[in-house]
mmCIF file of C-alpha atoms in Angstrom:
data_model
loop_
_atom_site.group_PDB
_atom_site.id
_atom_site.type_symbol
_atom_site.label_atom_id
_atom_site.label_comp_id
_atom_site.label_asym_id
_atom_site.label_seq_id
_atom_site.Cartn_x
_atom_site.Cartn_y
_atom_site.Cartn_z
ATOM 1 C CA MET A 1 -43.177 -135.442 -40.259
ATOM 2 C CA ALA A 2 -44.317 -131.831 -40.298
ATOM 3 C CA ALA A 3 -42.010 -129.223 -38.881
ATOM 4 C CA ILE A 4 -43.061 -127.491 -35.690
ATOM 5 C CA LEU A 5 -43.523 -123.767 -35.820
ATOM 6 C CA PRO A 6 -42.112 -121.540 -33.071
ATOM 7 C CA TRP A 7 -44.478 -120.957 -30.165
ATOM 8 C CA HIS A 8 -46.764 -117.957 -30.332
ATOM 9 C CA LEU A 9 -47.635 -115.787 -27.335
ATOM 10 C CA VAL A 10 -50.937 -113.939 -27.347
ATOM 11 C CA VAL A 11 -52.499 -111.920 -24.530
ATOM 12 C CA MET A 12 -56.278 -111.717 -24.245
ATOM 13 C CA SER A 13 -58.262 -110.723 -21.150
ATOM 14 C CA GLY A 14 -55.298 -111.409 -18.907
ATOM 15 C CA ILE A 15 -54.744 -114.908 -20.292
ATOM 16 C CA PHE A 16 -51.341 -115.610 -21.803
ATOM 17 C CA VAL A 17 -51.565 -118.169 -24.592
ATOM 18 C CA ILE A 18 -48.716 -120.254 -26.022
ATOM 19 C CA PHE A 19 -49.565 -122.095 -29.262
ATOM 20 C CA THR A 20 -47.781 -124.882 -31.054
ATOM 21 C CA ALA A 21 -49.079 -126.051 -34.407
ATOM 22 C CA SER A 22 -48.022 -128.289 -37.275
ATOM 23 C CA HIS A 23 -46.700 -126.317 -40.227
ATOM 24 C CA GLY A 24 -49.262 -126.097 -43.018
ATOM 25 C CA GLU A 25 -52.096 -127.367 -40.863
ATOM 26 C CA ASN A 26 -52.908 -124.716 -38.277
ATOM 27 C CA SER A 27 -52.507 -120.973 -38.188
ATOM 28 C CA ILE A 28 -53.500 -118.652 -35.387
ATOM 29 C CA ASN A 29 -54.967 -115.216 -35.906
ATOM 30 C CA SER A 30 -54.750 -112.423 -33.356
ATOM 31 C CA GLU A 31 -58.355 -112.723 -32.287
ATOM 32 C CA ILE A 32 -58.197 -116.504 -31.775
ATOM 33 C CA THR A 33 -61.393 -117.136 -33.731
ATOM 34 C CA SER A 34 -62.452 -119.811 -36.174
ATOM 35 C CA LEU A 35 -62.868 -118.466 -39.675
ATOM 36 C CA THR A 36 -64.390 -121.737 -40.819
ATOM 37 C CA GLY A 37 -65.716 -124.518 -38.656
ATOM 38 C CA CYS A 38 -64.198 -127.937 -38.193
ATOM 39 C CA LYS A 39 -66.026 -130.926 -39.646
ATOM 40 C CA GLY A 40 -69.149 -131.858 -37.738
ATOM 41 C CA ASP A 41 -68.708 -135.578 -38.398
ATOM 42 C CA ARG A 42 -65.404 -135.737 -36.509
ATOM 43 C CA LEU A 43 -65.148 -136.420 -32.807
ATOM 44 C CA THR A 44 -61.904 -135.143 -31.292
ATOM 45 C CA VAL A 45 -60.462 -136.152 -27.932
ATOM 46 C CA TYR A 46 -58.453 -133.588 -25.971
ATOM 47 C CA LYS A 47 -56.499 -133.813 -22.752
ATOM 48 C CA VAL A 48 -56.305 -130.868 -20.362
ATOM 49 C CA ILE A 49 -53.304 -130.707 -18.018
ATOM 50 C CA PHE A 50 -53.842 -128.240 -15.181
ATOM 51 C CA LYS A 51 -50.640 -127.099 -13.438
ATOM 52 C CA THR A 52 -50.653 -124.823 -10.386
ATOM 53 C CA PHE A 53 -47.886 -122.558 -9.047
ATOM 54 C CA TRP A 54 -49.386 -121.168 -5.851
ATOM 55 C CA SER A 55 -46.218 -121.185 -3.730
ATOM 56 C CA ARG A 56 -44.844 -119.054 -0.907
ATOM 57 C CA GLU A 57 -41.951 -118.002 -3.151
ATOM 58 C CA LYS A 58 -44.243 -116.557 -5.829
ATOM 59 C CA PHE A 59 -47.066 -115.323 -3.582
ATOM 60 C CA PRO A 60 -45.647 -114.723 -0.095
ATOM 61 C CA LYS A 61 -48.324 -112.335 1.158
ATOM 62 C CA HIS A 62 -50.840 -114.033 3.514
ATOM 63 C CA TYR A 63 -49.765 -117.406 2.131
ATOM 64 C CA PRO A 64 -52.028 -120.033 3.755
ATOM 65 C CA ASP A 65 -49.716 -122.748 5.065
ATOM 66 C CA TRP A 66 -51.710 -123.756 8.129
ATOM 67 C CA ARG A 67 -55.319 -124.922 8.542
ATOM 68 C CA PRO A 68 -56.163 -124.950 5.770
ATOM 69 C CA LEU A 69 -53.159 -125.254 3.519
ATOM 70 C CA ALA A 70 -53.101 -123.665 0.089
ATOM 71 C CA GLN A 71 -54.865 -126.101 -2.216
ATOM 72 C CA TRP A 72 -57.182 -126.398 -5.211
ATOM 73 C CA SER A 73 -60.673 -127.773 -5.685
ATOM 74 C CA LYS A 74 -61.529 -130.273 -8.380
ATOM 75 C CA LEU A 75 -61.309 -128.895 -11.884
ATOM 76 C CA ILE A 76 -64.619 -128.658 -13.733
ATOM 77 C CA GLY A 77 -64.980 -128.280 -17.474
ATOM 78 C CA ARG A 78 -67.483 -128.131 -20.299
ATOM 79 C CA SER A 79 -67.095 -128.498 -24.037
ATOM 80 C CA HIS A 80 -69.871 -126.588 -25.749
ATOM 81 C CA ASN A 81 -71.032 -124.364 -28.588
ATOM 82 C CA LYS A 82 -71.350 -120.586 -28.663
ATOM 83 C CA SER A 83 -74.783 -120.593 -27.007
ATOM 84 C CA TYR A 84 -73.407 -121.732 -23.640
ATOM 85 C CA THR A 85 -71.449 -119.731 -21.068
ATOM 86 C CA LEU A 86 -69.971 -121.210 -17.897
ATOM 87 C CA TRP A 87 -68.525 -117.900 -16.703
ATOM 88 C CA ARG A 88 -67.529 -114.631 -18.332
ATOM 89 C CA LEU A 89 -65.306 -111.712 -17.386
ATOM 90 C CA GLY A 90 -67.478 -108.619 -16.823
ATOM 91 C CA SER A 91 -70.681 -110.634 -16.282
ATOM 92 C CA LEU A 92 -72.499 -111.676 -13.118
ATOM 93 C CA ALA A 93 -71.755 -115.169 -11.844
ATOM 94 C CA SER A 94 -74.603 -117.675 -11.958
ATOM 95 C CA GLU A 95 -75.827 -119.351 -8.791
ATOM 96 C CA GLY A 96 -73.846 -122.472 -9.645
ATOM 97 C CA VAL A 97 -70.650 -120.489 -10.206
ATOM 98 C CA LYS A 98 -71.267 -118.517 -6.984
ATOM 99 C CA ILE A 99 -71.518 -121.696 -4.902
ATOM 100 C CA PHE A 100 -68.503 -123.260 -6.603
ATOM 101 C CA THR A 101 -66.199 -120.248 -6.208
ATOM 102 C CA GLU A 102 -67.144 -119.809 -2.549
ATOM 103 C CA THR A 103 -67.209 -123.435 -1.400
ATOM 104 C CA GLY A 104 -65.814 -125.645 -4.175
ATOM 105 C CA LYS A 105 -69.117 -127.547 -4.346
ATOM 106 C CA THR A 106 -70.467 -128.390 -7.791
ATOM 107 C CA ASP A 107 -73.973 -129.677 -7.045
ATOM 108 C CA VAL A 108 -75.756 -126.939 -8.999
ATOM 109 C CA LEU A 109 -73.299 -126.987 -11.897
ATOM 110 C CA ASP A 110 -73.393 -130.787 -12.068
ATOM 111 C CA ALA A 111 -77.183 -130.624 -12.422
ATOM 112 C CA GLU A 112 -76.731 -129.322 -15.934
ATOM 113 C CA ALA A 113 -77.531 -132.276 -18.154
ATOM 114 C CA GLN A 114 -75.114 -133.050 -20.952
ATOM 115 C CA GLY A 115 -76.508 -131.926 -24.289
ATOM 116 C CA ASN A 116 -78.695 -129.170 -22.798
ATOM 117 C CA GLY A 117 -77.882 -125.518 -23.187
ATOM 118 C CA GLY A 118 -75.252 -126.191 -25.809
ATOM 119 C CA VAL A 119 -73.110 -128.416 -23.559
ATOM 120 C CA TYR A 120 -71.484 -131.378 -25.322
ATOM 121 C CA ASP A 121 -69.297 -132.924 -22.614
ATOM 122 C CA GLU A 122 -69.100 -132.373 -18.863
ATOM 123 C CA PHE A 123 -65.840 -133.455 -17.244
ATOM 124 C CA MET A 124 -63.721 -132.934 -14.153
ATOM 125 C CA ALA A 125 -60.251 -133.602 -12.764
ATOM 126 C CA ALA A 126 -59.195 -134.538 -9.254
ATOM 127 C CA PRO A 127 -58.431 -131.825 -6.661
ATOM 128 C CA ILE A 128 -54.847 -130.770 -5.898
ATOM 129 C CA SER A 129 -54.154 -130.990 -2.172
ATOM 130 C CA ILE A 130 -51.211 -128.545 -2.192
ATOM 131 C CA GLY A 131 -50.496 -125.165 -3.750
ATOM 132 C CA VAL A 132 -48.118 -126.485 -6.414
ATOM 133 C CA GLY A 133 -49.322 -129.557 -8.269
ATOM 134 C CA GLN A 134 -50.933 -131.022 -11.354
ATOM 135 C CA THR A 135 -54.115 -132.805 -12.418
ATOM 136 C CA GLN A 136 -55.596 -133.774 -15.785
ATOM 137 C CA ALA A 137 -58.700 -134.991 -17.590
ATOM 138 C CA GLU A 138 -59.889 -135.927 -21.074
ATOM 139 C CA PHE A 139 -62.904 -134.560 -22.900
ATOM 140 C CA PHE A 140 -64.665 -134.636 -26.274
ATOM 141 C CA VAL A 141 -65.340 -131.898 -28.814
ATOM 142 C CA ASP A 142 -66.787 -131.922 -32.318
ATOM 143 C CA GLY A 143 -67.247 -129.418 -35.116
ATOM 144 C CA ASN A 144 -70.491 -128.136 -33.629
ATOM 145 C CA HIS A 145 -69.126 -127.920 -30.070
ATOM 146 C CA SER A 146 -65.532 -126.755 -30.420
ATOM 147 C CA LYS A 147 -65.257 -124.466 -27.372
ATOM 148 C CA VAL A 148 -64.047 -125.384 -23.893
ATOM 149 C CA SER A 149 -64.568 -123.625 -20.548
ATOM 150 C CA LEU A 150 -62.775 -124.512 -17.302
ATOM 151 C CA MET A 151 -62.871 -123.441 -13.641
ATOM 152 C CA CYS A 152 -60.955 -124.308 -10.474
ATOM 153 C CA HIS A 153 -61.477 -122.755 -7.020
ATOM 154 C CA LEU A 154 -58.590 -121.531 -4.850
ATOM 155 C CA HIS A 155 -58.949 -122.781 -1.284
ATOM 156 C CA PRO A 156 -58.966 -121.002 1.039
ATOM 157 C CA SER A 157 -60.356 -117.848 -0.585
ATOM 158 C CA PRO A 158 -63.540 -115.742 -0.487
ATOM 159 C CA ASP A 159 -64.676 -116.415 -4.078
ATOM 160 C CA TRP A 160 -61.511 -116.686 -6.129
ATOM 161 C CA PHE A 161 -60.851 -119.027 -9.022
ATOM 162 C CA VAL A 162 -58.889 -119.537 -12.209
ATOM 163 C CA GLY A 163 -60.380 -120.589 -15.509
ATOM 164 C CA ILE A 164 -60.878 -120.371 -19.261
ATOM 165 C CA ASP A 165 -63.955 -118.922 -20.913
ATOM 166 C CA SER A 166 -65.123 -120.395 -24.242
ATOM 167 C CA PHE A 167 -61.710 -121.066 -25.750
ATOM 168 C CA ASP A 168 -62.174 -122.290 -29.330
ATOM 169 C CA LEU A 169 -60.033 -125.312 -30.197
ATOM 170 C CA CYS A 170 -60.986 -125.089 -33.886
ATOM 171 C CA VAL A 171 -59.015 -122.435 -35.760
ATOM 172 C CA GLN A 172 -59.492 -121.893 -39.498
ATOM 173 C CA GLY A 173 -61.115 -125.283 -39.908
ATOM 174 C CA LYS A 174 -58.340 -127.201 -38.090
ATOM 175 C CA TRP A 175 -58.078 -128.575 -34.573
ATOM 176 C CA LEU A 176 -55.228 -127.133 -32.529
ATOM 177 C CA ASP A 177 -52.524 -129.685 -31.783
ATOM 178 C CA ALA A 178 -51.422 -128.076 -28.519
ATOM 179 C CA VAL A 179 -52.014 -124.871 -26.623
ATOM 180 C CA THR A 180 -50.891 -123.613 -23.202
ATOM 181 C CA LEU A 181 -52.737 -120.824 -21.410
ATOM 182 C CA GLU A 182 -51.221 -118.943 -18.473
ATOM 183 C CA VAL A 183 -53.965 -117.576 -16.208
ATOM 184 C CA ASP A 184 -54.395 -115.068 -13.377
ATOM 185 C CA PRO A 185 -56.741 -115.366 -10.375
ATOM 186 C CA MET A 186 -60.315 -114.134 -10.874
ATOM 187 C CA ASP A 187 -62.861 -112.755 -8.394
ATOM 188 C CA ALA A 188 -66.441 -114.010 -8.834
ATOM 189 C CA GLY A 189 -67.876 -110.811 -7.328
ATOM 190 C CA THR A 190 -70.075 -112.618 -4.799
ATOM 191 C CA ASP A 191 -68.040 -112.081 -1.590
ATOM 192 C CA GLU A 192 -66.459 -108.911 -0.170
ATOM 193 C CA GLY A 193 -63.495 -110.684 1.451
ATOM 194 C CA TYR A 194 -59.993 -109.397 0.641
ATOM 195 C CA THR A 195 -57.831 -112.132 2.174
ATOM 196 C CA PHE A 196 -57.516 -115.878 1.704
ATOM 197 C CA THR A 197 -59.033 -116.646 5.114
ATOM 198 C CA ALA A 198 -61.550 -113.778 5.333
ATOM 199 C CA PRO A 199 -64.948 -114.663 6.859
ATOM 200 C CA ASN A 200 -67.948 -114.953 4.570
ATOM 201 C CA TRP A 201 -69.157 -111.462 3.633
ATOM 202 C CA LYS A 202 -71.775 -111.420 0.887
ATOM 203 C CA SER A 203 -71.448 -108.742 -1.795
ATOM 204 C CA GLU A 204 -74.498 -106.449 -1.852
ATOM 205 C CA PRO A 205 -75.228 -105.937 -4.654
ATOM 206 C CA GLN A 206 -73.405 -108.714 -6.437
ATOM 207 C CA GLU A 207 -70.477 -107.477 -8.520
ATOM 208 C CA LYS A 208 -69.391 -108.605 -11.955
ATOM 209 C CA ILE A 209 -66.550 -111.087 -12.370
ATOM 210 C CA TYR A 210 -63.193 -109.312 -12.521
ATOM 211 C CA ARG A 211 -59.492 -110.149 -12.639
ATOM 212 C CA LEU A 212 -57.223 -109.792 -9.614
ATOM 213 C CA THR A 213 -53.970 -107.968 -10.369
ATOM 214 C CA ALA A 214 -50.959 -106.714 -8.450
ATOM 215 C CA GLN A 215 -52.641 -103.276 -8.178
ATOM 216 C CA TYR A 216 -56.366 -104.121 -8.211
ATOM 217 C CA PRO A 217 -58.287 -104.044 -5.968
ATOM 218 C CA ASN A 218 -56.216 -101.121 -4.693
ATOM 219 C CA ASN A 219 -56.388 -102.173 -1.056
ATOM 220 C CA SER A 220 -53.411 -103.094 1.085
ATOM 221 C CA ALA A 221 -55.491 -105.822 2.749
ATOM 222 C CA ASN A 222 -55.855 -107.658 -0.541
ATOM 223 C CA SER A 223 -53.836 -110.892 -0.491
ATOM 224 C CA PHE A 224 -52.808 -110.394 -4.137
ATOM 225 C CA TYR A 225 -51.907 -106.711 -3.751
ATOM 226 C CA TYR A 226 -48.220 -106.163 -4.604
ATOM 227 C CA PRO A 227 -47.814 -102.440 -5.386
ATOM 228 C CA ARG A 228 -44.136 -102.781 -6.331
ATOM 229 C CA ARG A 229 -44.832 -105.436 -8.954
ATOM 230 C CA HIS A 230 -45.864 -104.543 -12.472
ATOM 231 C CA LYS A 231 -47.907 -107.728 -12.730
ATOM 232 C CA LEU A 232 -48.537 -110.946 -10.869
ATOM 233 C CA PRO A 233 -46.684 -114.098 -11.909
ATOM 234 C CA TYR A 234 -49.090 -116.570 -13.450
ATOM 235 C CA ILE A 235 -50.642 -118.762 -10.785
ATOM 236 C CA ALA A 236 -51.659 -121.666 -13.056
ATOM 237 C CA THR A 237 -51.549 -122.968 -16.624
ATOM 238 C CA PHE A 238 -53.927 -125.008 -18.750
ATOM 239 C CA THR A 239 -52.359 -127.148 -21.475
ATOM 240 C CA LEU A 240 -54.756 -128.589 -24.054
ATOM 241 C CA LEU A 241 -53.416 -131.467 -26.157
ATOM 242 C CA LYS A 242 -55.188 -133.136 -29.064
ATOM 243 C CA GLU A 243 -55.204 -136.871 -28.377
ATOM 244 C CA LYS A 244 -57.181 -138.500 -31.163
ATOM 245 C CA GLU A 245 -59.787 -137.948 -33.880
ATOM 246 C CA TYR A 246 -62.697 -140.196 -34.779
ATOM 247 C CA GLU A 247 -64.814 -139.948 -37.916
ATOM 248 C CA LEU A 248 -68.527 -140.656 -38.170
ATOM 249 C CA SER A 249 -70.283 -140.610 -41.526
ATOM 250 C CA GLU A 250 -73.963 -140.509 -42.222
ATOM 251 C CA ILE A 251 -75.487 -143.883 -43.074
ATOM 252 C CA PHE A 252 -77.655 -143.987 -46.161
ATOM 253 C CA TYR A 253 -80.370 -146.608 -46.530
ATOM 254 C CA HIS A 254 -82.139 -146.658 -49.916
ATOM 255 C CA GLU A 255 -84.937 -149.181 -49.734
ATOM 256 C CA ASP A 256 -85.531 -148.745 -53.480
ATOM 257 C CA THR A 257 -82.334 -150.717 -54.042
ATOM 258 C CA ALA A 258 -84.082 -153.922 -53.063
ATOM 259 C CA LYS A 259 -87.553 -153.135 -54.471
ATOM 260 C CA LEU A 260 -86.700 -152.055 -58.015
ATOM 261 C CA SER A 261 -86.005 -155.327 -59.796
ATOM 262 C CA PRO A 262 -85.826 -155.579 -63.628
ATOM 263 C CA GLN A 263 -89.290 -155.225 -65.221
ATOM 264 C CA LYS A 264 -90.519 -158.270 -67.187
ATOM 265 C CA TYR A 265 -92.400 -157.966 -70.469
ATOM 266 C CA GLU A 266 -94.196 -160.403 -72.816
ATOM 267 C CA TYR A 267 -96.013 -159.933 -76.111
ATOM 268 C CA VAL A 268 -97.287 -162.129 -79.013
ATOM 269 C CA GLU A 269 -96.892 -161.482 -82.740
ATOM 270 C CA GLU A 270 -100.248 -161.945 -84.438
ATOM 271 C CA GLU A 271 -99.028 -163.394 -87.750
ATOM 272 C CA THR A 272 -96.566 -165.911 -86.290
ATOM 273 C CA ASN A 273 -97.932 -166.400 -82.748
ATOM 274 C CA LEU A 274 -94.335 -166.120 -81.544
ATOM 275 C CA VAL A 275 -94.060 -165.224 -77.865
ATOM 276 C CA HIS A 276 -91.386 -162.667 -76.929
ATOM 277 C CA ARG A 277 -90.209 -162.382 -73.340
ATOM 278 C CA GLY A 278 -87.464 -160.342 -71.737
ATOM 279 C CA LYS A 279 -86.433 -157.851 -69.048
ATOM 280 C CA ILE A 280 -86.028 -154.114 -69.012
ATOM 281 C CA GLU A 281 -83.315 -153.068 -66.585
ATOM 282 C CA PRO A 282 -84.047 -149.924 -64.544
ATOM 283 C CA PRO A 283 -81.708 -146.999 -65.238
ATOM 284 C CA PRO A 284 -79.369 -145.518 -62.603
ATOM 285 C CA LYS A 285 -80.706 -143.724 -59.502
ATOM 286 C CA PHE A 286 -83.202 -146.507 -58.822
ATOM 287 C CA ALA A 287 -85.815 -145.026 -61.185
ATOM 288 C CA LEU A 288 -88.161 -146.692 -63.692
ATOM 289 C CA ARG A 289 -88.163 -145.408 -67.258
ATOM 290 C CA PRO A 290 -91.154 -143.111 -67.859
ATOM 291 C CA ASN A 291 -92.573 -145.353 -70.597
ATOM 292 C CA VAL A 292 -92.309 -148.678 -68.733
ATOM 293 C CA HIS A 293 -95.464 -149.907 -67.001
ATOM 294 C CA ASN A 294 -95.611 -152.742 -64.558
ATOM 295 C CA LYS A 295 -98.037 -154.874 -66.598
ATOM 296 C CA PRO A 296 -96.257 -158.186 -67.150
ATOM 297 C CA HIS A 297 -98.913 -159.813 -69.401
ATOM 298 C CA TYR A 298 -100.032 -156.955 -71.601
ATOM 299 C CA LYS A 299 -100.524 -158.508 -75.092
ATOM 300 C CA SER A 300 -100.205 -156.163 -78.015
ATOM 301 C CA LYS A 301 -98.347 -155.922 -81.226
ATOM 302 C CA TYR A 302 -96.421 -153.028 -79.646
ATOM 303 C CA PRO A 303 -94.969 -153.907 -76.235
ATOM 304 C CA ILE A 304 -94.165 -150.282 -75.504
ATOM 305 C CA ASN A 305 -96.363 -147.573 -76.972
ATOM 306 C CA ASP A 306 -94.525 -144.865 -78.851
ATOM 307 C CA PRO A 307 -96.353 -141.562 -79.284
ATOM 308 C CA LYS A 308 -94.254 -140.850 -82.384
ATOM 309 C CA LYS A 309 -95.810 -143.778 -84.308
ATOM 310 C CA ASN A 310 -98.850 -143.005 -86.488
ATOM 311 C CA HIS A 311 -101.375 -145.516 -85.148
ATOM 312 C CA GLN A 312 -104.057 -144.353 -87.559
ATOM 313 C CA ASN A 313 -102.011 -145.899 -90.388
ATOM 314 C CA SER A 314 -101.326 -149.075 -88.408
ATOM 315 C CA PRO A 315 -103.418 -152.222 -88.907
ATOM 316 C CA ILE A 316 -106.088 -152.690 -86.252
ATOM 317 C CA PRO A 317 -105.567 -155.853 -84.198
ATOM 318 C CA ALA A 318 -107.958 -158.680 -84.941
ATOM 319 C CA THR A 319 -109.250 -158.653 -81.373
ATOM 320 C CA PHE A 320 -111.083 -155.362 -82.091
ATOM 321 C CA ASN A 321 -113.815 -156.982 -84.194
ATOM 322 C CA SER A 322 -116.522 -154.314 -84.067
ATOM 323 C CA PRO A 323 -118.611 -152.155 -86.408
ATOM 324 C CA GLN A 324 -116.860 -149.455 -88.413
ATOM 325 C CA LYS A 325 -118.251 -146.619 -86.326
ATOM 326 C CA ASN A 326 -116.602 -148.127 -83.260
ATOM 327 C CA THR A 327 -113.369 -148.819 -85.097
ATOM 328 C CA THR A 328 -112.515 -145.157 -85.166
ATOM 329 C CA LYS A 329 -113.252 -144.865 -81.477
ATOM 330 C CA THR A 330 -111.167 -147.918 -80.690
ATOM 331 C CA THR A 331 -108.305 -146.639 -82.785
ATOM 332 C CA THR A 332 -108.528 -143.284 -81.044
ATOM 333 C CA THR A 333 -108.351 -145.012 -77.681
ATOM 334 C CA GLN A 334 -105.292 -146.914 -78.879
ATOM 335 C CA HIS A 335 -103.736 -143.622 -80.015
ATOM 336 C CA ARG A 336 -104.366 -141.906 -76.666
ATOM 337 C CA ARG A 337 -102.722 -144.644 -74.647
ATOM 338 C CA PRO A 338 -99.562 -142.528 -73.935
ATOM 339 C CA LYS A 339 -101.681 -140.586 -71.399
ATOM 340 C CA LEU A 340 -101.053 -143.489 -69.037
ATOM 341 C CA ARG A 341 -97.405 -142.510 -68.919
ATOM 342 C CA ARG A 342 -97.381 -140.199 -65.911
ATOM 343 C CA GLY A 343 -94.493 -137.913 -65.037
ATOM 344 C CA PRO A 344 -91.783 -138.732 -62.516
ATOM 345 C CA ARG A 345 -92.697 -139.050 -58.834
ATOM 346 C CA ASN A 346 -90.159 -138.002 -56.241
ATOM 347 C CA CYS A 347 -89.575 -139.973 -53.100
ATOM 348 C CA ARG A 348 -91.447 -138.658 -50.063
ATOM 349 C CA VAL A 349 -90.281 -139.261 -46.487
ATOM 350 C CA THR A 350 -91.523 -138.364 -43.011
ATOM 351 C CA GLU A 351 -89.940 -135.802 -40.719
ATOM 352 C CA TRP A 352 -86.933 -136.857 -38.638
ATOM 353 C CA SER A 353 -87.664 -138.668 -35.404
ATOM 354 C CA GLU A 354 -86.236 -137.449 -32.106
ATOM 355 C CA TRP A 355 -82.646 -138.426 -31.282
ATOM 356 C CA SER A 356 -82.363 -141.757 -29.513
ATOM 357 C CA GLU A 357 -80.646 -142.200 -26.181
ATOM 358 C CA CYS A 358 -76.863 -142.505 -26.274
ATOM 359 C CA SER A 359 -75.788 -146.102 -26.789
ATOM 360 C CA ARG A 360 -73.237 -145.774 -23.977
ATOM 361 C CA THR A 361 -73.354 -144.024 -20.628
ATOM 362 C CA CYS A 362 -69.562 -143.862 -20.419
ATOM 363 C CA GLY A 363 -67.127 -143.382 -23.249
ATOM 364 C CA ILE A 364 -67.874 -142.999 -26.938
ATOM 365 C CA GLY A 365 -71.405 -143.894 -27.992
ATOM 366 C CA GLN A 366 -73.815 -143.054 -30.778
ATOM 367 C CA MET A 367 -77.233 -141.442 -31.069
ATOM 368 C CA ARG A 368 -79.446 -141.897 -34.098
ATOM 369 C CA ARG A 369 -82.635 -140.611 -35.606
ATOM 370 C CA THR A 370 -84.644 -142.023 -38.478
ATOM 371 C CA ARG A 371 -87.355 -141.252 -40.975
ATOM 372 C CA ILE A 372 -89.642 -143.489 -43.039
ATOM 373 C CA VAL A 373 -90.443 -143.599 -46.741
ATOM 374 C CA VAL A 374 -94.039 -142.509 -47.414
ATOM 375 C CA LYS A 375 -93.851 -142.980 -51.190
ATOM 376 C CA HIS A 376 -90.995 -144.417 -53.165
ATOM 377 C CA ALA A 377 -89.607 -142.714 -56.259
ATOM 378 C CA ARG A 378 -91.123 -143.791 -59.575
ATOM 379 C CA ARG A 379 -90.591 -143.062 -63.237
ATOM 380 C CA GLY A 380 -87.269 -141.282 -62.854
ATOM 381 C CA GLY A 381 -88.221 -139.224 -59.809
ATOM 382 C CA ARG A 382 -85.748 -138.078 -57.187
ATOM 383 C CA PRO A 383 -84.551 -141.075 -55.125
ATOM 384 C CA CYS A 384 -85.057 -141.295 -51.385
ATOM 385 C CA PRO A 385 -82.609 -139.384 -49.178
ATOM 386 C CA ASN A 386 -80.781 -140.925 -46.240
ATOM 387 C CA LEU A 387 -83.181 -142.499 -43.748
ATOM 388 C CA VAL A 388 -80.818 -142.869 -40.789
ATOM 389 C CA ILE A 389 -78.204 -140.481 -39.420
ATOM 390 C CA GLN A 390 -75.942 -140.946 -36.426
ATOM 391 C CA LYS A 391 -73.815 -138.663 -34.273
ATOM 392 C CA TRP A 392 -71.306 -139.070 -31.487
ATOM 393 C CA CYS A 393 -72.316 -138.905 -27.855
ATOM 394 C CA GLY A 394 -70.930 -139.903 -24.487
ATOM 395 C CA SER A 395 -68.608 -138.460 -21.924
ATOM 396 C CA ALA A 396 -65.086 -138.900 -20.703
ATOM 397 C CA LYS A 397 -66.424 -138.552 -17.167
ATOM 398 C CA CYS A 398 -66.249 -142.250 -16.248
ATOM 399 C CA VAL A 399 -65.758 -143.432 -12.713
ATOM 400 C CA GLY A 400 -63.725 -146.614 -12.294
ATOM 401 C CA VAL A 401 -63.748 -147.448 -16.000
ATOM 402 C CA PRO A 402 -60.439 -147.571 -17.925
ATOM 403 C CA THR A 403 -60.427 -145.231 -20.921
ATOM 404 C CA ARG A 404 -58.866 -147.644 -23.390
ATOM 405 C CA TYR A 405 -60.141 -145.737 -26.390
ATOM 406 C CA PHE A 406 -57.500 -143.075 -25.709
ATOM 407 C CA GLU A 407 -54.668 -145.560 -26.202
#
């Protein structure tokens, strides 16, 4: 069993990150970026454990302990590639993020279809009805969609939330075994309220997303303003644990395997009338030899023409009983017969079809696309490539269905 390295603490954009990794398998650089991608044919299951620490002891100012109590909305998450952004520090919040951070409703965000805009898996975890609690969910990633983004709304609050933006679980070609991220509250920049229970006051114009600190915004009315503190204690943590890995390989279907049977031949010796029969086995890579023709009953003294033989010095078969002036022509025709031996022909296939629907609406399924052989390889040409490929699909967002594949 591999030894466990000491935890590593990294600070980026106000997020405190604690890593644990198996010795010799994972290493973390200071920028938390993947130098090489993880394998695209591997589906990896992760669990996110969201713990909250919004208590009166840690955050006494304006603590909401009466109608409504301090609590948390449902946790929403996306696994995705680099083309997708759920939210970003220093950027304007989308309409879906605006509605979620102000009300906790996810209608607009949930309208994003899985697989569009770079999203691989959409998932959520149950709300936390008190300030200090825990919830969790599972989700899928693969080598092409190795990032995860998360958001959870503080309630009550004007437009405050905690979250992770595009955290890459693949580091130097390896999946992280475990990582814990300590997060601070964020302001979505869509509401001017300073306190937990402030009335709705739309920001005009909308501000960019920013982090709430003990000194910023520098306003005594701010519920998170603690001028005597150097920094706020973390209000929540996200722990990401690798649960399981699945492997999916491309499926190769070579139809030439069934169609290229051994080639039969037959010829008759003129002097003895002996009949010779046999088979010529095709060479590797499902290709016919260049000088083998599919003519099973071609009768000649030479079953396979050889351009190196001097046919002008060979006896003319008795079947060519014609005047002398035609004998030369016939012999010439016999000599030119190697022209029938065409060069190799490579296999030709159609373009890929569109991806099929996922085989399962809940859990791990497969999507496939196919292509068809237009012309098969002949005479040593390049064999046909794979005709069917498959990839993982599905979601861990299953209602009322036990997730036995995590066991």
